[in-house]
XYZ file of N, CA and C in Angstrom:
447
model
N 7.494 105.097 -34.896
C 6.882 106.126 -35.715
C 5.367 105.952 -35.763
N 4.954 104.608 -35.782
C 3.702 104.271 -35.792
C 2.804 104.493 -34.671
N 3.732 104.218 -33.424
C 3.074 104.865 -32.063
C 2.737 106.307 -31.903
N 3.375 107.343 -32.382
C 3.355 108.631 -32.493
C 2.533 108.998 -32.962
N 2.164 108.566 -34.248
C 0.830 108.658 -35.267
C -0.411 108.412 -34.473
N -0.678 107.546 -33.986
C -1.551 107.026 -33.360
C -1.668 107.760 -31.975
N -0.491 108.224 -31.156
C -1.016 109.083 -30.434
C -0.978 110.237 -30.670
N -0.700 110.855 -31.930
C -1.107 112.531 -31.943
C -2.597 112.442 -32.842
N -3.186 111.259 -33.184
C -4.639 111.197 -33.649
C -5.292 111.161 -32.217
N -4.877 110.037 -31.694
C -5.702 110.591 -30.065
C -5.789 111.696 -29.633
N -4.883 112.130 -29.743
C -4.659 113.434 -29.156
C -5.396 114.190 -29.983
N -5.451 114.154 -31.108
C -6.463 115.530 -31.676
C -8.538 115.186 -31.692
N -8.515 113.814 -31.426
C -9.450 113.695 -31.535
C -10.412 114.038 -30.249
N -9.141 113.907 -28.521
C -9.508 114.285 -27.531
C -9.719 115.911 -28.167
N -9.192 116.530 -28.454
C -8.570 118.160 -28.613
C -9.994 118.784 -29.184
N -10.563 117.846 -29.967
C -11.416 118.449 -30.802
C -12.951 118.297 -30.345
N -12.763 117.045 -29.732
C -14.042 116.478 -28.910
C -14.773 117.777 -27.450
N -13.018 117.829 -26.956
C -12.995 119.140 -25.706
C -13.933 120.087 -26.698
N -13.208 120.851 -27.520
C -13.871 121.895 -28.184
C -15.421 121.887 -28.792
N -15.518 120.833 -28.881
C -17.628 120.597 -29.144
C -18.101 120.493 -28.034
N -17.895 120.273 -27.045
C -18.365 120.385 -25.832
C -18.355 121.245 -25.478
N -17.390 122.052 -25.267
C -17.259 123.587 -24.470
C -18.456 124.547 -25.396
N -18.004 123.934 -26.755
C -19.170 125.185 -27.328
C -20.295 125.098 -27.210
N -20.880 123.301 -26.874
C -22.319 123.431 -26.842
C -22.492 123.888 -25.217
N -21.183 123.839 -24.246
C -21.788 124.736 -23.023
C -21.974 126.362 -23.568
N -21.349 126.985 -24.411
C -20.959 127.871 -24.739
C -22.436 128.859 -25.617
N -23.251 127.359 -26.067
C -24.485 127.785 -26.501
C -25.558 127.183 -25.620
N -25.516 126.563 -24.490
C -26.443 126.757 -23.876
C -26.591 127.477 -23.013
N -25.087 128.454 -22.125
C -25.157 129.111 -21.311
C -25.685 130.503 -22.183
N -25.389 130.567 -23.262
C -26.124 131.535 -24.087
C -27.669 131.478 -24.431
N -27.589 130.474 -24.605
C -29.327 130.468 -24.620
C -30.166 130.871 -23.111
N -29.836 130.138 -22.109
C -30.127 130.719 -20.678
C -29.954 132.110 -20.575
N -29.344 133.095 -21.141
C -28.878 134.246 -20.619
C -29.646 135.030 -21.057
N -30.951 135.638 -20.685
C -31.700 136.467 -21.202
C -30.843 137.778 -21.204
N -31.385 138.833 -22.273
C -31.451 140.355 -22.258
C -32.556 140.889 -21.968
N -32.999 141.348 -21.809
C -34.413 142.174 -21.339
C -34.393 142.937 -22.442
N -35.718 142.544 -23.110
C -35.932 143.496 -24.631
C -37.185 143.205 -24.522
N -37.852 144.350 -25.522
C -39.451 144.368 -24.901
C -39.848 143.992 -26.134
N -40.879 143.532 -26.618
C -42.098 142.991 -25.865
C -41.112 141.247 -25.946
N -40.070 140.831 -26.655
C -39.627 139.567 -26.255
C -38.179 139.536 -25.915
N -38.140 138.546 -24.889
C -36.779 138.790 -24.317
C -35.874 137.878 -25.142
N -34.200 138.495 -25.232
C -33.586 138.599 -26.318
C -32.271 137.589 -25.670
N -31.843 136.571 -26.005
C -30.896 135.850 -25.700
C -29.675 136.135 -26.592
N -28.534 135.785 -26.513
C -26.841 135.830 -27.054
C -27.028 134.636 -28.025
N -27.890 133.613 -28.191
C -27.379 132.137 -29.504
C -27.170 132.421 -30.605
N -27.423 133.859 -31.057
C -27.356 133.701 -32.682
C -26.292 134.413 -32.174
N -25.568 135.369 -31.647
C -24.205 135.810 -31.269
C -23.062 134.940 -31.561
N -23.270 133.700 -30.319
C -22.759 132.742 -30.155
C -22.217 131.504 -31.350
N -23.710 131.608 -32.101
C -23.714 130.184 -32.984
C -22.818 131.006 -34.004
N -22.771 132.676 -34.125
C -21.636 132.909 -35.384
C -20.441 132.788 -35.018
N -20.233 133.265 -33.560
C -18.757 133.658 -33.260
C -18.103 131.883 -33.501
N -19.009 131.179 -32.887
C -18.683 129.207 -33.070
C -17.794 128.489 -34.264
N -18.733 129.244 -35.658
C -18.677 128.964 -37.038
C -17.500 129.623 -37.386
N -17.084 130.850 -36.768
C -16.103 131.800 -37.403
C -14.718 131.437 -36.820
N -14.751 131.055 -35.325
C -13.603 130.796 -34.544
C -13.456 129.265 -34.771
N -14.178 128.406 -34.679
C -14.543 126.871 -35.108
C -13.686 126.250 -36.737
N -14.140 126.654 -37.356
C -14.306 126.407 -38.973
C -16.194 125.780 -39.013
N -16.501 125.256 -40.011
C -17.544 124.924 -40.389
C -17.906 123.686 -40.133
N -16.737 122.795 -40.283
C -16.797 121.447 -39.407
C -16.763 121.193 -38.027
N -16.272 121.830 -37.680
C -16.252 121.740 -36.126
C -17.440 122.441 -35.600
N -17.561 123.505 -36.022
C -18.932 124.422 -35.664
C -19.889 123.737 -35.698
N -20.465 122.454 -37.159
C -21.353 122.111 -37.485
C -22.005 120.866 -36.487
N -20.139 120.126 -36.196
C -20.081 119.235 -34.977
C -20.844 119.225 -34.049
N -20.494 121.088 -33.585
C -20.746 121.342 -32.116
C -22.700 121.606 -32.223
N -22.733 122.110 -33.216
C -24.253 122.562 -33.243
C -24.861 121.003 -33.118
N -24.861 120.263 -34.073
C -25.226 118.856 -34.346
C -25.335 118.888 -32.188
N -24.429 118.286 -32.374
C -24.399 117.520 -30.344
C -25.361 118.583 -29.465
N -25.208 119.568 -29.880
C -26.374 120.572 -28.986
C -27.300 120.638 -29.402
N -28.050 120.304 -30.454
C -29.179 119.897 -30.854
C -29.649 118.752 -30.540
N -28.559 117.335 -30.730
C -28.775 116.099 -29.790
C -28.996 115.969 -28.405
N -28.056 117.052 -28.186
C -28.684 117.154 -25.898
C -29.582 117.313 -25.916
N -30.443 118.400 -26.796
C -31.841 119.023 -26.350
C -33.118 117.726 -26.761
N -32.721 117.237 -27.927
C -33.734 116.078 -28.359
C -33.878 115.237 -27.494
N -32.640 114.742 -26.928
C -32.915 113.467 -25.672
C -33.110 114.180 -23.868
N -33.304 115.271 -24.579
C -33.804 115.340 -23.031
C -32.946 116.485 -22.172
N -31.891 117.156 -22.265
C -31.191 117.997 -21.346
C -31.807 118.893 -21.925
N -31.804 119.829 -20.439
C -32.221 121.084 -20.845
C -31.114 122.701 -21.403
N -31.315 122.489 -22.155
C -29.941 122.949 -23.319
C -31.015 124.122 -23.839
N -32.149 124.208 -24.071
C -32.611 125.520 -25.023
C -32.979 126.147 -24.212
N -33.660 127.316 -24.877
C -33.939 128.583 -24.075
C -35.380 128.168 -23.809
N -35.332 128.214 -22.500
C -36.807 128.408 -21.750
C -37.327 126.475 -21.917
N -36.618 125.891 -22.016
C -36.596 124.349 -21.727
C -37.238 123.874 -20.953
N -36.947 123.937 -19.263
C -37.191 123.313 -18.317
C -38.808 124.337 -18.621
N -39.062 125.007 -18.808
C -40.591 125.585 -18.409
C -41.470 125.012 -19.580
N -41.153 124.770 -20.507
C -42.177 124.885 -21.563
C -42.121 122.798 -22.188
N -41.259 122.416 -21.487
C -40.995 120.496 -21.351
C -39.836 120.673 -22.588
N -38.891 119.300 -22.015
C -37.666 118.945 -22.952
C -37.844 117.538 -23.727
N -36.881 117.733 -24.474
C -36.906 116.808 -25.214
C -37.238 117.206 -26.699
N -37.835 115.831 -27.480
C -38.054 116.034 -28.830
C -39.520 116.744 -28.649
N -40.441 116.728 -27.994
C -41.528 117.457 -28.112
C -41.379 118.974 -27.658
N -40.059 119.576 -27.525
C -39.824 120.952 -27.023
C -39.043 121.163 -28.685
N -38.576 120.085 -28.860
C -37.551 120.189 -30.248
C -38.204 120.964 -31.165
N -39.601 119.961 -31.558
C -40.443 120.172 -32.562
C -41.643 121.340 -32.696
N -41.238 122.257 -31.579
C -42.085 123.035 -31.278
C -41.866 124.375 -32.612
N -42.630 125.593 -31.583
C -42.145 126.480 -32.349
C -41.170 127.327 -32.919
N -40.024 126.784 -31.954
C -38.429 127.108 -32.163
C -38.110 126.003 -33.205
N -37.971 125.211 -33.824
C -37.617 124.182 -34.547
C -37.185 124.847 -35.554
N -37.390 125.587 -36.329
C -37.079 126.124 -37.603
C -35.905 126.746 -36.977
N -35.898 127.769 -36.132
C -34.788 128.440 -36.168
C -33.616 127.736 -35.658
N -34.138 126.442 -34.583
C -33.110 125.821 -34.068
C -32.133 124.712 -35.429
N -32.958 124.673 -36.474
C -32.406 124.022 -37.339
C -31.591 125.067 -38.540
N -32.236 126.430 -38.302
C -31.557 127.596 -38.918
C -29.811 127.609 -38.293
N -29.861 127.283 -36.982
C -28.517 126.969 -36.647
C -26.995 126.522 -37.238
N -27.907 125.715 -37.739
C -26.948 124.619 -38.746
C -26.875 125.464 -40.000
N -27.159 125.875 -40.674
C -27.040 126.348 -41.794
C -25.685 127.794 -41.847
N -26.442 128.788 -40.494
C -25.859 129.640 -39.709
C -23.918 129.044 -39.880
N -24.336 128.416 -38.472
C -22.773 128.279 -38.298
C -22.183 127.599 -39.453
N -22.596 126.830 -40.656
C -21.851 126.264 -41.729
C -21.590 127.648 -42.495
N -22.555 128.329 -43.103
C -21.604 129.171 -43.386
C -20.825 130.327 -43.019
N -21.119 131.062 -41.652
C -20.534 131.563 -41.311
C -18.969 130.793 -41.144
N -18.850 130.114 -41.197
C -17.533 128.698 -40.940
C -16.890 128.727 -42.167
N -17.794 128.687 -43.255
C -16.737 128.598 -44.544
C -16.550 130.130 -45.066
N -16.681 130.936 -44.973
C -16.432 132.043 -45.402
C -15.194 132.642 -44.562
N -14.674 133.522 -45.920
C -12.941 134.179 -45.371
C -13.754 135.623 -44.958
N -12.952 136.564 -43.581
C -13.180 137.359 -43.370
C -12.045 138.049 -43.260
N -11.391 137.987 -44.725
C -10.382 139.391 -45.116
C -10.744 140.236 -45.985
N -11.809 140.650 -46.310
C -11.902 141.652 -47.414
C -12.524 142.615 -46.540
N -12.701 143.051 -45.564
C -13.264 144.862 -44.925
C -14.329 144.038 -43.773
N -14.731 145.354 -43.419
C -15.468 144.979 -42.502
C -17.119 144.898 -43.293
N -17.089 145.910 -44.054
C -18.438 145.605 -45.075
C -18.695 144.485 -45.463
N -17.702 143.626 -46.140
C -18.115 142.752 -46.958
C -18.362 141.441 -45.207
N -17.069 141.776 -44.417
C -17.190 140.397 -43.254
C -18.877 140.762 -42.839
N -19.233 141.772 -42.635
C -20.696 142.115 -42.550
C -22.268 141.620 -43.329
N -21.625 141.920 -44.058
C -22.894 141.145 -45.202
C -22.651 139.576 -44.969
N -21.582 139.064 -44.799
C -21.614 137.622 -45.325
C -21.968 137.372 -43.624
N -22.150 138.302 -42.439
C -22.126 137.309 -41.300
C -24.485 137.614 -41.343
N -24.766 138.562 -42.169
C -26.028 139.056 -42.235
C -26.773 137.377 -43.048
N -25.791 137.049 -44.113
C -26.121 135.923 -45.207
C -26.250 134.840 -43.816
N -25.504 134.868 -43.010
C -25.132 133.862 -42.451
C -26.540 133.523 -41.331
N -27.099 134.463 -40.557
C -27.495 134.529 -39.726
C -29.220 134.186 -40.156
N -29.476 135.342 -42.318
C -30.465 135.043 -42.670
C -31.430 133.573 -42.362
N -30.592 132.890 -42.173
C -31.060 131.078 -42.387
C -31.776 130.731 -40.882
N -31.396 131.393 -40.190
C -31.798 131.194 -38.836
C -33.511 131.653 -38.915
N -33.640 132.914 -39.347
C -34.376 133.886 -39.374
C -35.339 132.792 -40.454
N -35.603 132.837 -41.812
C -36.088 132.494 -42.891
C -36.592 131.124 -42.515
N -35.597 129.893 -41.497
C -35.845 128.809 -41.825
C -37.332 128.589 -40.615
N -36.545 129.578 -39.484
C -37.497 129.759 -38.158
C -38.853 130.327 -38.341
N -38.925 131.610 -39.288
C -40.307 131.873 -39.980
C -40.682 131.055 -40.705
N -40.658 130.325 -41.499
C -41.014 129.304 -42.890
C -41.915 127.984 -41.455
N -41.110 127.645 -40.628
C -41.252 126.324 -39.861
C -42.569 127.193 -38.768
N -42.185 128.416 -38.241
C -43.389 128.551 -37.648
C -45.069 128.789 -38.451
N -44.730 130.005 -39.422
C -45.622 129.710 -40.567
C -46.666 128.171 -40.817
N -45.626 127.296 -41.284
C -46.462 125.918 -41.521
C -46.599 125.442 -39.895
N -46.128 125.394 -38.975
C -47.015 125.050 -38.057
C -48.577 125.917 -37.024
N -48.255 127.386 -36.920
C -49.435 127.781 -36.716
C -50.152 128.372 -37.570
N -50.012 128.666 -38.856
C -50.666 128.894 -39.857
C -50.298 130.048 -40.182
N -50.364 130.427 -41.734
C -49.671 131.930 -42.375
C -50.639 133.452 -42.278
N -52.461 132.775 -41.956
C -52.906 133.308 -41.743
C -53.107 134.796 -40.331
N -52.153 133.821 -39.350
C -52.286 134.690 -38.229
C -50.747 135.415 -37.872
């Protein structure tokens, strides 16, 4: 009985490990994937980082964001426009930083929230959800190039 235990924890811990991985391919092939939108071109991650949180739960979502934020700090090129602009923690800390840390907030709650009450209300709460991306990414660029410009 004790063997069983022990291998259906393996087993979920492989199960779950698969699934943070796939998603952080899942958000970097999204981040690579431009749209052509004018005057700035428009990538799928905030698409992605909700559908993550919603299909995920909030723990697992938060997992997966966490490790794709860790690829990009040590060095893989995991964000959008990476390899051109240098990787690592000095691409981290740039002017994406806010929003890339808006991420986390994003997929946690899009993750804990129920989406049975209409499509209105699943609407607003995926708008709440996404706000953090937006707010945390303005606030972080703000204090780094100044509020003035």
């Amino acid at each position: 009985m004790e063997a069983i235990n022990k291998t259906s924890k393996i087993e979920k811990i492989i199960k779950l490990t698969l699934i943070t991985i796939v998603g952080t391919i899942l958000i970097t092939i999204s981040a690579k994937v431009k749209i052509p939108f004018y005057p700035v071109p428009m990538t799928m991650q905030t698409f992605v980082i909700l559908l993550i949180g919603i299909t995920f739960g909030y723990k697992i979502g938060l997992a997966t964001v966490t490790l794709y934020l860790f690829e990009g700090i040590i060095g893989l090129p995991v964000f959008a426009n990476s390899p051109e602009k240098g990787i690592g923690i000095a691409y981290f800390i740039g002017p994406t930083m806010g929003y890339l840390i808006g991420f986390l907030a994003a997929v946690y709650f899009s993750g804990l929230f129920k989406y049975d009450k209409g499509i209105i209300n699943t609407f607003l709460k995926l708008i709440f959800s996404v706000s953090f991306i937006y707010i945390l990414g303005l606030i972080w660029l703000g204090t780094l190039i100044g509020w003035d410009k």
